[in-house]
Coordinates of C-alpha atoms and ligand atoms in Angstrom, one line a residue:
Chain A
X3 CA 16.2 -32.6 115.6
X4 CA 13.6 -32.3 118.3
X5 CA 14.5 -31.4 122.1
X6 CA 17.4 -29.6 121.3
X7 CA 18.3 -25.6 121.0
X8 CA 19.5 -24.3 118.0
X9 CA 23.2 -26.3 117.4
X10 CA 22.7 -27.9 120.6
X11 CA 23.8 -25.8 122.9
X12 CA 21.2 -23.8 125.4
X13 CA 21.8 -19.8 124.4
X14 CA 23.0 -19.6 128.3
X15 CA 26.1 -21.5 127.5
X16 CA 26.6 -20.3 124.2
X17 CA 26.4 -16.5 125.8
X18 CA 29.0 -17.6 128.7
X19 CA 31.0 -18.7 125.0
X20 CA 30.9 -15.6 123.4
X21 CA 32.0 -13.8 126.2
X22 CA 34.7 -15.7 126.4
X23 CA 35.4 -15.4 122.9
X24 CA 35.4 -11.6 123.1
X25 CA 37.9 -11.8 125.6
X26 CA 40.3 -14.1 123.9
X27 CA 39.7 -12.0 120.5
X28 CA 40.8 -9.1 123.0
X29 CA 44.0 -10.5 123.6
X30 CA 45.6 -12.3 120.8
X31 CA 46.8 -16.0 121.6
X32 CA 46.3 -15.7 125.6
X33 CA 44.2 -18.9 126.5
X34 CA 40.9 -17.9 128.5
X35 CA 39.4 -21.0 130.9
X36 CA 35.8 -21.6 130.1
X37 CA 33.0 -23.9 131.8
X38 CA 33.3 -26.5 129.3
X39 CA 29.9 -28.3 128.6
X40 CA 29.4 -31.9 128.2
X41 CA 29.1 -32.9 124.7
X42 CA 27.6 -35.9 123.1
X43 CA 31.3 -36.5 121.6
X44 CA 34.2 -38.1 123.5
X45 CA 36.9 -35.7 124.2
X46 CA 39.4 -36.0 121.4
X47 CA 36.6 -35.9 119.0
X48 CA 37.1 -32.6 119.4
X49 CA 34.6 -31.2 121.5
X50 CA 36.0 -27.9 122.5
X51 CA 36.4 -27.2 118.9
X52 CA 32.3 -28.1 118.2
X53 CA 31.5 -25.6 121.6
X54 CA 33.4 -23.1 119.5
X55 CA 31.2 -23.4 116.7
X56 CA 28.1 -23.7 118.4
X57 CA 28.8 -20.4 119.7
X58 CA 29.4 -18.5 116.6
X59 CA 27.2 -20.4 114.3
X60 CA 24.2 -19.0 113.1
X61 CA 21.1 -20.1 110.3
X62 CA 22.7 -18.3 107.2
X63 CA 26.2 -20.1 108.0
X64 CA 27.8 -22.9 105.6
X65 CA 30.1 -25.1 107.5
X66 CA 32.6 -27.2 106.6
X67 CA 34.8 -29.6 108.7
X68 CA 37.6 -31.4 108.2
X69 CA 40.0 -33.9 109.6
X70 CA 43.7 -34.1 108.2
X71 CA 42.5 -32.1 105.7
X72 CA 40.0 -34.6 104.6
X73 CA 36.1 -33.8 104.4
X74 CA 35.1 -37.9 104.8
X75 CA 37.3 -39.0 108.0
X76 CA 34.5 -40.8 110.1
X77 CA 35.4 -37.5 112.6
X78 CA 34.9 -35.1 110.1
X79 CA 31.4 -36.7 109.1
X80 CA 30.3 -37.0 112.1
X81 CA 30.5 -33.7 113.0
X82 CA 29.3 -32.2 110.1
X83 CA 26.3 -34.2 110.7
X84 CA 26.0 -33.3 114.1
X85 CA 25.4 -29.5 112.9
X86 CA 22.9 -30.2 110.1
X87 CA 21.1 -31.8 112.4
X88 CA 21.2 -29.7 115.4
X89 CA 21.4 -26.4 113.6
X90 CA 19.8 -27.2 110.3
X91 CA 22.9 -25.2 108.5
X92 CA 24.0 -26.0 105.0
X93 CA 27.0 -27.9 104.7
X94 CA 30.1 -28.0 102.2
X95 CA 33.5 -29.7 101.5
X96 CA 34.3 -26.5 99.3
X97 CA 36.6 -24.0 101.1
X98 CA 35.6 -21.5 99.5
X99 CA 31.8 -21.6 99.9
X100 CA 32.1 -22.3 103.7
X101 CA 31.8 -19.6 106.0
X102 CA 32.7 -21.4 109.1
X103 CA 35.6 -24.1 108.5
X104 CA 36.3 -26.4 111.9
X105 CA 39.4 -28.1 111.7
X106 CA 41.9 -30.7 112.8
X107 CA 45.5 -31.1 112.1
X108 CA 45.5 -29.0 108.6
X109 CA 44.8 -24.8 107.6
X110 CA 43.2 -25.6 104.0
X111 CA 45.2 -24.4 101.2
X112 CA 42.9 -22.2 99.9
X113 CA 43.7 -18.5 100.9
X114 CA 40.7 -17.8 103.7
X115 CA 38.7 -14.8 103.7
X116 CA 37.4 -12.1 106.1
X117 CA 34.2 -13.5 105.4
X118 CA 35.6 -16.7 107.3
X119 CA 36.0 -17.9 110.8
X120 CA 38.6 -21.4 111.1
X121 CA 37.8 -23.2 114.1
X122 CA 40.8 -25.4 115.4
X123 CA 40.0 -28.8 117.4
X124 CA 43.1 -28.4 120.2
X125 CA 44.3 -31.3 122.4
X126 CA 46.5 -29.2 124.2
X127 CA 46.4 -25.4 124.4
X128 CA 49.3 -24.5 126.9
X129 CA 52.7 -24.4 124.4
X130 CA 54.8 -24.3 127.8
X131 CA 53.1 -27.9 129.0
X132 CA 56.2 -30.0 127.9
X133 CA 58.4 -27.9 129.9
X134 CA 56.4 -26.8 133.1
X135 CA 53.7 -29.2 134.0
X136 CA 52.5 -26.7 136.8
X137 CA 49.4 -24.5 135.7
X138 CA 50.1 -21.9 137.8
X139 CA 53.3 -21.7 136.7
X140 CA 53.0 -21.2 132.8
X141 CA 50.4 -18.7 133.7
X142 CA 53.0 -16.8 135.8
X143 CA 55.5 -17.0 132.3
X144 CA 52.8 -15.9 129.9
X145 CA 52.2 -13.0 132.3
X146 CA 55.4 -12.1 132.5
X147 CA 56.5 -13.6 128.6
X148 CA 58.6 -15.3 130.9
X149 CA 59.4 -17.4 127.6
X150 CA 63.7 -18.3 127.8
X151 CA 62.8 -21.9 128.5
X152 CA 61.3 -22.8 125.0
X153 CA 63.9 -20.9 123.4
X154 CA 65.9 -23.7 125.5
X155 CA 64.1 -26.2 124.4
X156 CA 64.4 -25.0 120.4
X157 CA 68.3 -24.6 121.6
X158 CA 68.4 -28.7 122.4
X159 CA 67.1 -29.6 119.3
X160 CA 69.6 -27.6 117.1
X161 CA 72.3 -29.1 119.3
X162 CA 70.8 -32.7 119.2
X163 CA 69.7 -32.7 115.6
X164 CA 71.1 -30.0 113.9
X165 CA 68.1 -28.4 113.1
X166 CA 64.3 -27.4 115.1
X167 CA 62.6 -31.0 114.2
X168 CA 59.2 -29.7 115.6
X169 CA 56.8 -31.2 112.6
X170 CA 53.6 -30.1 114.3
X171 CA 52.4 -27.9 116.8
X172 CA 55.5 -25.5 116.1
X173 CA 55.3 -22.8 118.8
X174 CA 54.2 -18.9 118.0
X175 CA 54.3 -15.6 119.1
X176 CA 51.0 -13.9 118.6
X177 CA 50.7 -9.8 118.1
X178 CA 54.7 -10.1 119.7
X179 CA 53.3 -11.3 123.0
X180 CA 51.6 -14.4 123.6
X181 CA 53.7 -17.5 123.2
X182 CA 50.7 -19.9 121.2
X183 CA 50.3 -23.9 120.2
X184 CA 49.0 -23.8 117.3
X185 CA 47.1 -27.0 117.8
X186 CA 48.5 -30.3 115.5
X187 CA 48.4 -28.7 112.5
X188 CA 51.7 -29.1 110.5
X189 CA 54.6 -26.9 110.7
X190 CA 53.8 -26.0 107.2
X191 CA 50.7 -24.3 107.6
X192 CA 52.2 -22.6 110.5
X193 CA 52.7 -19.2 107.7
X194 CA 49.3 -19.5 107.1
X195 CA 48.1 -17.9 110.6
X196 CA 50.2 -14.9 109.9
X197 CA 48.4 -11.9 108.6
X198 CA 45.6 -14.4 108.1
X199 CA 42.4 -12.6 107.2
X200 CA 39.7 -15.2 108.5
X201 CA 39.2 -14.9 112.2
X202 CA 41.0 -18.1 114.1
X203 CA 39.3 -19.2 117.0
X204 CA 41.0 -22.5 119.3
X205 CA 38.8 -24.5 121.4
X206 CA 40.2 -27.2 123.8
X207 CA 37.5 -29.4 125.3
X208 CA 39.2 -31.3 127.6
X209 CA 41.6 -28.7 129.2
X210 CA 38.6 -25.8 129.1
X211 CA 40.8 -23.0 127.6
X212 CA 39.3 -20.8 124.3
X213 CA 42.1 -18.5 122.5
X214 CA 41.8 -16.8 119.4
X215 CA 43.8 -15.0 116.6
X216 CA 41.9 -11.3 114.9
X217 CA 42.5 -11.1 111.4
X218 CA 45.3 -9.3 110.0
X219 CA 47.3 -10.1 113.3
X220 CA 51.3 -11.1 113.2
X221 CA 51.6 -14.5 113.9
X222 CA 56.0 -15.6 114.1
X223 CA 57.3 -19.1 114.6
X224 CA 59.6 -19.1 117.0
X225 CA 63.4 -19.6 115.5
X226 CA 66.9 -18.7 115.5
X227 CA 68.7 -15.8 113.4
X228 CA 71.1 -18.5 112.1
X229 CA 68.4 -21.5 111.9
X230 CA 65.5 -19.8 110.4
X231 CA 62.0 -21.6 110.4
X232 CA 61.2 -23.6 107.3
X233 CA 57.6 -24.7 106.2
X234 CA 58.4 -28.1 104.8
X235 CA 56.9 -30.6 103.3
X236 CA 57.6 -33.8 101.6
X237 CA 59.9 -33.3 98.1
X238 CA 57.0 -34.4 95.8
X239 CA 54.1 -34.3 93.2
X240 CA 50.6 -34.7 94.0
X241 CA 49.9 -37.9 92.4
X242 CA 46.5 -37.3 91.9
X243 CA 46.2 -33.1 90.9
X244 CA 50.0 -32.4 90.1
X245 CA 50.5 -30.0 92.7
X246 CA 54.1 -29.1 93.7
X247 CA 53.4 -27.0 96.7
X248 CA 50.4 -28.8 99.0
X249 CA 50.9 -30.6 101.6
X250 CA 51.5 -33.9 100.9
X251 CA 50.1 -37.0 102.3
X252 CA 52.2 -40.3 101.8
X253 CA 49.2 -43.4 101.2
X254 CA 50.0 -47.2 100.9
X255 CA 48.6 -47.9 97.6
X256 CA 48.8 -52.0 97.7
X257 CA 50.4 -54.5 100.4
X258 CA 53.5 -54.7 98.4
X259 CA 55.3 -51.5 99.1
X260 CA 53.3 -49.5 96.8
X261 CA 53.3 -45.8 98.0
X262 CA 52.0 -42.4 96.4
X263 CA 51.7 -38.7 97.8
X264 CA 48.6 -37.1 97.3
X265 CA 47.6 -33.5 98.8
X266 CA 46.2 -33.6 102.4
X267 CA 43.4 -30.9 101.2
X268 CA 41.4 -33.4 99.3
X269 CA 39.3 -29.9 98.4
X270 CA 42.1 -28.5 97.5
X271 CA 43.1 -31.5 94.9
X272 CA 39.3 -32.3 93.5
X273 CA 39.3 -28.1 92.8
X274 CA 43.0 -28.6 90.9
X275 CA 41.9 -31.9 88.8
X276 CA 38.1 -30.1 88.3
X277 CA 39.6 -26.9 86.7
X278 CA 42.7 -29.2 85.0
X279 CA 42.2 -29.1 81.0
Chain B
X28 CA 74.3 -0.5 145.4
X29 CA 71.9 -2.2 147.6
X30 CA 71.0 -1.2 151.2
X31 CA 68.5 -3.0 153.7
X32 CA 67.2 -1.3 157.2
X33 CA 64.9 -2.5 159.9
X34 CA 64.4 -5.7 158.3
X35 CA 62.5 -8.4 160.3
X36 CA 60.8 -11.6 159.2
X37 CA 58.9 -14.3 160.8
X38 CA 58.3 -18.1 160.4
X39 CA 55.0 -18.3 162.3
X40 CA 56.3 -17.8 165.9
X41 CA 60.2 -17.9 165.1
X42 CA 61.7 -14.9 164.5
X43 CA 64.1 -15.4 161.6
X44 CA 65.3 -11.8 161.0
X45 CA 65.1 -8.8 163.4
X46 CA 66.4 -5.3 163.0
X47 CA 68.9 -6.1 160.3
X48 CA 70.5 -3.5 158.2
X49 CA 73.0 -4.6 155.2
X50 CA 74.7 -2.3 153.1
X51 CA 76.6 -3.3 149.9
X52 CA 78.9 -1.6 147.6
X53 CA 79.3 -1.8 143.4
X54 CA 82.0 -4.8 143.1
X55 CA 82.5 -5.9 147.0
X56 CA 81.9 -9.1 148.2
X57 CA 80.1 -9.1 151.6
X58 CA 79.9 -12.5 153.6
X59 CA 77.3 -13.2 155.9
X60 CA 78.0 -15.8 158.7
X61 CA 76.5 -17.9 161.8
X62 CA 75.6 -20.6 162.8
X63 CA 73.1 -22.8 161.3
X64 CA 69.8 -21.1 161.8
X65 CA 71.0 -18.0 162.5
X66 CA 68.9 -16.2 159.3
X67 CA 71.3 -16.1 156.9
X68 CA 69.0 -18.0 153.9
X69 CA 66.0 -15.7 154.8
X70 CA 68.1 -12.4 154.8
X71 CA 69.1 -13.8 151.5
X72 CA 66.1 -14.3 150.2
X73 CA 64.7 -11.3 151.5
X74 CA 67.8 -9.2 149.8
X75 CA 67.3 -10.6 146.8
X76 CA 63.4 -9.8 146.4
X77 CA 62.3 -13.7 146.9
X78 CA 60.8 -13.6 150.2
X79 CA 58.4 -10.1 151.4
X80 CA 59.7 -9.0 154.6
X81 CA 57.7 -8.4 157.8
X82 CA 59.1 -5.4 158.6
X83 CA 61.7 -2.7 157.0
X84 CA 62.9 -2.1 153.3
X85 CA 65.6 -3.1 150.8
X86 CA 66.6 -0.8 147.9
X87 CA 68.6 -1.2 145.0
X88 CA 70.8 1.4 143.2
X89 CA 70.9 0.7 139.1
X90 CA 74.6 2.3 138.0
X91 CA 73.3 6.1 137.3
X92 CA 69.5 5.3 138.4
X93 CA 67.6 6.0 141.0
X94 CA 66.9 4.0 144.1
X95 CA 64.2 1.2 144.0
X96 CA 62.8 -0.4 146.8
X97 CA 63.0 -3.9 146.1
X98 CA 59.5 -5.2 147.3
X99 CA 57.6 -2.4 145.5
X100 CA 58.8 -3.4 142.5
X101 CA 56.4 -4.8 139.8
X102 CA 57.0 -8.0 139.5
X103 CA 57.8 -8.1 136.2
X104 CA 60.8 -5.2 136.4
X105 CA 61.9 -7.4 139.5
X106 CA 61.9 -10.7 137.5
X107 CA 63.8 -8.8 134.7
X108 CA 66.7 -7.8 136.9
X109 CA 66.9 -11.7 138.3
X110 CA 67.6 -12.7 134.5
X111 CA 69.9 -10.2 133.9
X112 CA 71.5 -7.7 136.4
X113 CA 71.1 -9.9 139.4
X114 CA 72.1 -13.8 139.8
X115 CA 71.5 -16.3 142.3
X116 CA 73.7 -19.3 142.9
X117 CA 71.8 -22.2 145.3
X118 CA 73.6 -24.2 147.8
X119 CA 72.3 -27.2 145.8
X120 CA 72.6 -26.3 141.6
X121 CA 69.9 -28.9 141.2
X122 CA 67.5 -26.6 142.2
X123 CA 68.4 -23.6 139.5
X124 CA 70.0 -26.2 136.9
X125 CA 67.4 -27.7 134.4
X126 CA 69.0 -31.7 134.6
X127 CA 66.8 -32.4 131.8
X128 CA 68.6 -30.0 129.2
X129 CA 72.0 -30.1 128.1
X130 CA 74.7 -27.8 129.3
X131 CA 75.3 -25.5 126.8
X132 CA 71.5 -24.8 126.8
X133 CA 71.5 -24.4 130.9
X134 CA 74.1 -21.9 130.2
X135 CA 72.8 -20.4 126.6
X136 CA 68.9 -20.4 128.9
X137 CA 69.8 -16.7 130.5
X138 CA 71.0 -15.0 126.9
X139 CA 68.3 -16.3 125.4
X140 CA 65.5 -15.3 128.1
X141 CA 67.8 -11.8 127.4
X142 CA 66.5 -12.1 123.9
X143 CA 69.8 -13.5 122.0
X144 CA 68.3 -15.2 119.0
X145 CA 71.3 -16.3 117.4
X146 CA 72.3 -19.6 117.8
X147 CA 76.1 -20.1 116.6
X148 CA 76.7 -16.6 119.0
X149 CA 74.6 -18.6 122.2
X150 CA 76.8 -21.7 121.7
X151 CA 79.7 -20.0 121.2
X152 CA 79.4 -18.1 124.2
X153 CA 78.3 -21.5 126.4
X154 CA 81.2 -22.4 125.3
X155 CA 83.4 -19.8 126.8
X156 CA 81.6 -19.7 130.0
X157 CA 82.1 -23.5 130.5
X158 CA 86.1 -23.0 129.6
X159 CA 86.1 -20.4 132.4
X160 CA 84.5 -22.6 134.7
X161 CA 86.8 -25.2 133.6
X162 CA 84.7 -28.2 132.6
X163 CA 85.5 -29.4 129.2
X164 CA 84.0 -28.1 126.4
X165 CA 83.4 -31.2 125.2
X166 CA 80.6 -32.0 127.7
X167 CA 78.8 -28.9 126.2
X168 CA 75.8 -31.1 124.7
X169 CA 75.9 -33.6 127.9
X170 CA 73.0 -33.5 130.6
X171 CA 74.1 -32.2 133.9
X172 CA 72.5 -35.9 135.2
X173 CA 76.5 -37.0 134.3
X174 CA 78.4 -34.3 136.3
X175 CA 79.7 -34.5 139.5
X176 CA 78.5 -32.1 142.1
X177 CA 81.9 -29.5 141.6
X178 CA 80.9 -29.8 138.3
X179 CA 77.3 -29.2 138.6
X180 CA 78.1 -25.8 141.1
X181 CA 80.6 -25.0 138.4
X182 CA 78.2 -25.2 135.8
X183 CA 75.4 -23.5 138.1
X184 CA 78.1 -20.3 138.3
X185 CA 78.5 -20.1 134.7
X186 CA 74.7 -20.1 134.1
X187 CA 74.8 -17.1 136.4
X188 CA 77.5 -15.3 134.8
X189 CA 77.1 -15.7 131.7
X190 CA 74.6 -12.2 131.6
X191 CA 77.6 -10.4 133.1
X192 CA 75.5 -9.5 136.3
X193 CA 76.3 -6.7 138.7
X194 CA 75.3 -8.5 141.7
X195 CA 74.9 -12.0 142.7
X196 CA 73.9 -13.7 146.2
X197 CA 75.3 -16.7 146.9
X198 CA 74.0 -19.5 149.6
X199 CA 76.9 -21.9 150.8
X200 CA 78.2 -22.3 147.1
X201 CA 80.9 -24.9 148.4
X202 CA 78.7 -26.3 150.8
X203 CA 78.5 -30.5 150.6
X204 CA 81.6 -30.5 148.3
X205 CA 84.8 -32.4 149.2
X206 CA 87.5 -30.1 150.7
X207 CA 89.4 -30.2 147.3
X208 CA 86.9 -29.5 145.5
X209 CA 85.8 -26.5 147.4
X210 CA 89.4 -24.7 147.3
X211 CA 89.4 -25.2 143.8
X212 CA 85.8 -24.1 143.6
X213 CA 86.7 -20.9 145.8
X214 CA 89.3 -19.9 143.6
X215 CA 87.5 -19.8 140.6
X216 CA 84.5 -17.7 142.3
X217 CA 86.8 -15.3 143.4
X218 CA 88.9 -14.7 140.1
X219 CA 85.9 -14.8 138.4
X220 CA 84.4 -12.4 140.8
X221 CA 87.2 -9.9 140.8
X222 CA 87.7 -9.7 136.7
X223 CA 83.9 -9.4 136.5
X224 CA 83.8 -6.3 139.1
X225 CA 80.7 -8.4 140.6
X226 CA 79.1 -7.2 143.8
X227 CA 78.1 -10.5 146.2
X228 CA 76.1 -11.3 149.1
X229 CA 77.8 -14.3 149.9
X230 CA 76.2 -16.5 152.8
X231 CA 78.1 -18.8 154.6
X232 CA 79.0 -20.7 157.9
X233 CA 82.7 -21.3 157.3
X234 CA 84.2 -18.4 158.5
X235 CA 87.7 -19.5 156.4
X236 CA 85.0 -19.0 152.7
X237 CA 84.3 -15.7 154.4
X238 CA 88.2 -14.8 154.7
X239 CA 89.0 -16.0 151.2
X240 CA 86.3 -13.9 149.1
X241 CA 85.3 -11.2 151.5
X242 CA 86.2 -8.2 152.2
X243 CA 83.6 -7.2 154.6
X244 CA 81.4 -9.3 157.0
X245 CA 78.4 -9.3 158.9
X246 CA 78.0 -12.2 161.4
X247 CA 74.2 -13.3 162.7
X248 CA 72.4 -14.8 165.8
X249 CA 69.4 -15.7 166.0
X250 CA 67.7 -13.2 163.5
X251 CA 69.8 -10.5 164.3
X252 CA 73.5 -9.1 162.8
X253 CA 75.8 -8.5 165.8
X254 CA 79.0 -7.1 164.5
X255 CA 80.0 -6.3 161.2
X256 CA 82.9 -4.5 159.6
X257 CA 86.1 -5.4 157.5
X258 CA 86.2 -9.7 157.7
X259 CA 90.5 -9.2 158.9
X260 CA 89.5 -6.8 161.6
X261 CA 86.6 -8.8 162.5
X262 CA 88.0 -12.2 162.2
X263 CA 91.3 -11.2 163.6
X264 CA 90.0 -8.9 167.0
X265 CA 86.0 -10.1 167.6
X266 CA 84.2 -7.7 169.7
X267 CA 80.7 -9.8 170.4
X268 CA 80.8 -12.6 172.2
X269 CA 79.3 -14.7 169.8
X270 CA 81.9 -14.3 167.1
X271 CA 84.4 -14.9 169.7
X272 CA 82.7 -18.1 169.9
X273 CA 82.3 -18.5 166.2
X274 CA 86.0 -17.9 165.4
X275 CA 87.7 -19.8 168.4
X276 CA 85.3 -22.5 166.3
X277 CA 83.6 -23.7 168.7
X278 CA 80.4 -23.2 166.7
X279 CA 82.2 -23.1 163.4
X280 CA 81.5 -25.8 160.6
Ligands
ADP318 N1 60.3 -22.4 155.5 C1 60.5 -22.3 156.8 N2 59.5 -22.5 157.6 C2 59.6 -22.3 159.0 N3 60.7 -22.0 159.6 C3 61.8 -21.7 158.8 C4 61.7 -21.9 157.4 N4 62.9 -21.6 156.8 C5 63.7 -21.3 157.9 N5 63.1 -21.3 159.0 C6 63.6 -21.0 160.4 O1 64.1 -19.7 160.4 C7 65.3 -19.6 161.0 C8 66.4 -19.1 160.1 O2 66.6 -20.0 159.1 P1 67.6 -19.8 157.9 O3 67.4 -18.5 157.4 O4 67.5 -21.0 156.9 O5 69.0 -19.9 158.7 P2 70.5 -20.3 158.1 O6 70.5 -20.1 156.6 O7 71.3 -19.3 158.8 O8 70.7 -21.7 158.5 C9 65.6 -21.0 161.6 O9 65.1 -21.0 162.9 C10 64.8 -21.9 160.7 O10 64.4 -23.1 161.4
MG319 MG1 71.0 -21.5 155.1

C-alpha cells in the first residue's frame, strides 16, 4: 500500500512501542501507559492489540490472527488484511507456521513455541477495575500488592455460588507479584500462560496500558486451598474432529433446537480431521 | 509501645495540634478528650501514620524490636502493620466497611490480605468473630446495606480484630448510636479489649466512654494536651481549668 510506513505505523511511534515493551517485558504483568496512536480501527476492534504488532512485526514474520479462536471472524480478517497490506508479511491460519499470533478471547490449543510471540487484543487491562474504579488507587495496590480485596471478591462468589464462577478474564499472579487480567480469554486457557514458552505481550487501545509475560515465567490463577481453580470446559465431543479436551464452542445448527459443540480453535479441528485416518 | 513528642500540625492557618506528647503502653487503653475541635481526629490520624505531621515524631515499639519512627517508615512496612498489627475503627463503619460485600467477606478481607488462602478456615473464623461481636451468624452472607448502625460498628470491630492486632485507635466508636446501643456497644469493646491484651488510643468527647474503657487520659484544647494522667484521678480532682469545665459538663457531650 502506498503512503504508508512499513505496517502502518511511522518507526517514531513504533520506537516509543518498543520501549515500552522492554519495560513491561522487564516487569512481568505490571501495565505500562503508552501514547496510544489513532488507528484506522474503532476501539474494540482491537487496536491496542494491532499497535502491539506493528511494533514487533518485521518482513520475515508470518502472522496469524484470530477471533474466538476462529481465523474467518469479519475481525479476524480484517486485520489480517490490514497487515498484508501495510506490511506485506505472509499470512497463515496454521498455528504452528505463524510466528506472530494476535488474538482475542482464545490461547490456541497448539503448544506455542519460543519461536512465537501471542499478541492479546485487551478491553480492559487493570484486574482491580471492578473493585476500585479510582486509577490512582489500583496503582497504589499493585505497588504495594495491596491485593486482599480480590481475594474478597473470589471469597463472595464461593459464599454466593459455592464455587469461583469467573468464566473469563480469571485473575493471575505473574512471577508471584503482579496481580494480571488476562484479557477475555476463557478460564480454560488460563494454564496455558504458565510456563508458556512464546513471549505474551497485551495491548489495550482504548485504556493505553502495554503489559507483557517472558517466557518460561509462573503465571497462578488466583484460588483457594480448599476451592482450587479448575480449567473447565463444556462435558463434550467435538462434533466435527472428535476431540475430548478443546475448548468447545456450542453452535445452533437449524432453527429448531438443533445444537452441536465444535472446537473454538477451528486450526486446531481442521489439523485433527486433516491427520484423522 | 508507641510514643509521640513535639507534635504539631496545621490546617492552613488553624493550628490543629501543638506541642503534643502521647505515650502508650502494651495492652492500656488511653482516652483522648475535648471538645469538639479540640484535635483529637488529627492527633489520631497523625498517631496512626495517616496524616505527616508538621512538626515532632511518633515511634512505635514492635514486642522485642526496635523502635520505628512512624513517618519514616516505607510505605509499604507502614501499610503492612495497618492490615495486621494495628487497626483502626472509624466513627462512621461505612467508611472502612465494604457495603457492597457480604459480611463474612468484610470480616474474612484482613486474613485474607494476611495471606489466609483457605476458605472453609476464613469462614469459619468470620464466623467466630461475628458470634463475639454478637450479631447472628446467620447474617454472615448478608450485605452490611441491611444492618443497623450498632450492628454495622459491631461488625466494623470484628473486621478489626479479627488479625488479633496489638494496637488499635478508635475515633468516637459509639458516637451517633442510641444510648442503649452504645452501653451495650461499650461493653463488648472493653471485654473484647481486655481478653485480647489490646493497646487503644481511644478518641472521644464523652468523658463517661473515657471512664468506662480507660485507664489513663489525656484531655485537649485547642491543639494542645493540658493535663493528662490516670482518667479516676483526673476525672475525680481536675487540675486545668478546662477539664474543670469539661467534667462539671458544661462543655461535655
Ligand atoms: N480537613 C481539614 N481541613 C481544615 N481544617 C480541618 C480539617 N480537619 C480538621 N480541621 C480543623 O482542625 C481542628 C481540629 O479538628 P479535629 O482534629 O477534627 O478535632 P476533633 O476531632 O477534636 O473534633 C479544628 O479546628 C478543625 O476545624
Ligand atoms: Mg473528631
Amino acid at each position: 500500500m502506498k503512503g504508508y510506513n512499513f505496517a502502518y505505523l511511522d518507526e517514531q511511534t513504533k520506537r516509543m512501542l518498543r520501549r515500552t515493551l522492554l519495560k513491561a517485558v522487564a516487569i512481568p504483568g505490571h501495565q505500562i501507559p503508552f501514547g496510544a496512536r489513532e488507528m484506522p480501527l474503532p476501539y474494540g476492534w482491537g487496536t491496542g492489540g494491532i499497535q502491539v504488532t506493528a511494533a514487533v512485526l518485521g518482513r520475515a514474520d508470518t502472522l496469524k490472527v484470530i477471533d474466538q479462536g476462529a481465523d474467518d471472524t469479519t475481525n479476524a480478517v480484517s486485520i489480517r488484511r490490514f497487515f498484508a497490506r501495510t506490511a506485506g508479511v505472509a499470512t497463515t491460519t496454521r498455528t504452528a507456521s505463524a510466528t506472530i499470533i494476535q488474538t482475542r478471547h482464545r490461547i490456541p490449543e497448539t503448544t506455542l513455541t519460543e519461536a512465537q510471540i501471542i499478541v492479546y487484543q485487551v478491553p480492559q487491562p487493570e484486574p482491580l477495575y471492578q473493585l476500585e474504579p479510582s486509577r490512582t488507587e489500583t496503582r497504589r495496590m499493585h505497588a504495594l500488592a495491596d491485593y486482599g480485596a480480590m481475594h474478597v471478591r473470589l471469597y463472595e462468589q464461593v459464599a454466593r455460588y459455592g464455587q469461583i464462577a469467573i468464566s473469563y478474564d480469571y485473575p493471575v499472579m505473574v512471577n508471584g507479584r503482579h496481580l494480571m487480567a488476562p484479557s477475555p480469554i476463557p478460564a480454560f486457557d488460563n494454564p496455558k500462560m504458565h510456563r508458556m514458552r512464546a513471549l505474551q505481550l497485551f495491548g489495550a487501545g482504548r485504556e493505553k496500558r502495554i503489559y507483557a509475560v517472558p517466557p518460561y515465567t509462573a503465571v497462578v490463577s488466583l484460588d483457594f486451598e480448599d476451592h482450587p481453580f479448575r480449567a473447565s470446559r463444556a462435558a463434550h465431543v467435538c462434533a466435527l474432529c472428535g476431540d475430548r479436551a478443546s475448548y468447545l464452542d456450542e453452535v445452533v445448527t437449524d432453527d429448531r433446537g438443533g445444537r452441536m459443540f465444535i472446537c473454538s480453535d477451528t486450526d486446531h479441528c481442521a489439523s485433527r480431521r486433516e491427520s484423522a485416518p | 509501645m508507641l510514643s509521640a513528642r513535639g507534635l504539631g500540625f496545621r490546617f492552613g492557618s488553624i493550628t490543629a495540634l501543638e506541642a503534643v506528647d502521647v505515650d502508650l503502653w502494651p495492652g492500656e487503653v488511653l482516652a483522648v478528650v475535648g471538645e469538639s475541635g479540640s484535635g483529637k481526629t488529627t492527633l489520631l490520624h497523625v498517631l496512626a501514620g495517616r496524616l505527616r505531621p508538621d512538626a515532632g515524631q511518633v515511634w512505635y515499639r514492635e514486642p522485642d524490636g526496635p523502635r520505628t519512627e512512624v513517618h519514616a517508615m516505607p510505605l509499604p512496612l507502614l501499610r503492612r502493620l495497618h492490615r495486621s498489627d494495628w487497626g483502626f475503627v472509624e466513627q462512621d463503619p461505612r467508611q472502612a466497611l465494604r457495603m457492597d460485600v457480604s459480611a463474612g467477606g468484610n470480616v474474612g478481607e484482613r486474613l485474607m490480605a494476611a495471606g489466609a488462602r483457605h476458605y472453609g478456615r476464613i469462614r469459619a473464623e468470620a464466623a467466630r468473630w461475628l458470634a463475639e461481636v454478637e450479631i447472628d451468624v446467620a447474617r454472615i452472607d448478608d450485605r452490611p446495606t441491611t444492618f443497623s448502625g450498632g450492628m454495622l460498628q459491631r461488625l466494623q470491630i470484628a473486621r478489626t480484630l479479627v488479625t488479633e492486632p496489638r494496637l488499635v485507635f478508635m475515633d468516637e466508636p459509639t458516637g451517633g448510636l442510641d444510648v442503649s446501643v452504645q452501653a451495650r456497644l461499650l461493653d463488648l469493646i472493653r471485654t473484647l479489649v481486655r481478653r485480647l491484651g489490646i493497646a487503644v488510643v481511644l478518641v472521644t468527647h464523652d468523658l463517661a466512654v473515657a471512664r468506662l474503657l480507660a485507664a489513663r487520659i489525656v484531655v485537649m484544647q485547642r491543639g494542645r494536651v493540658v493535663e493528662d494522667g490516670l482518667t479516676d484521678q483526673v476525672l475525680d480532682d481536675p487540675r486545668h481549668p478546662y477539664t474543670q469545665l469539661l467534667v462539671s459538663s458544661v462543655l461535655a457531650t
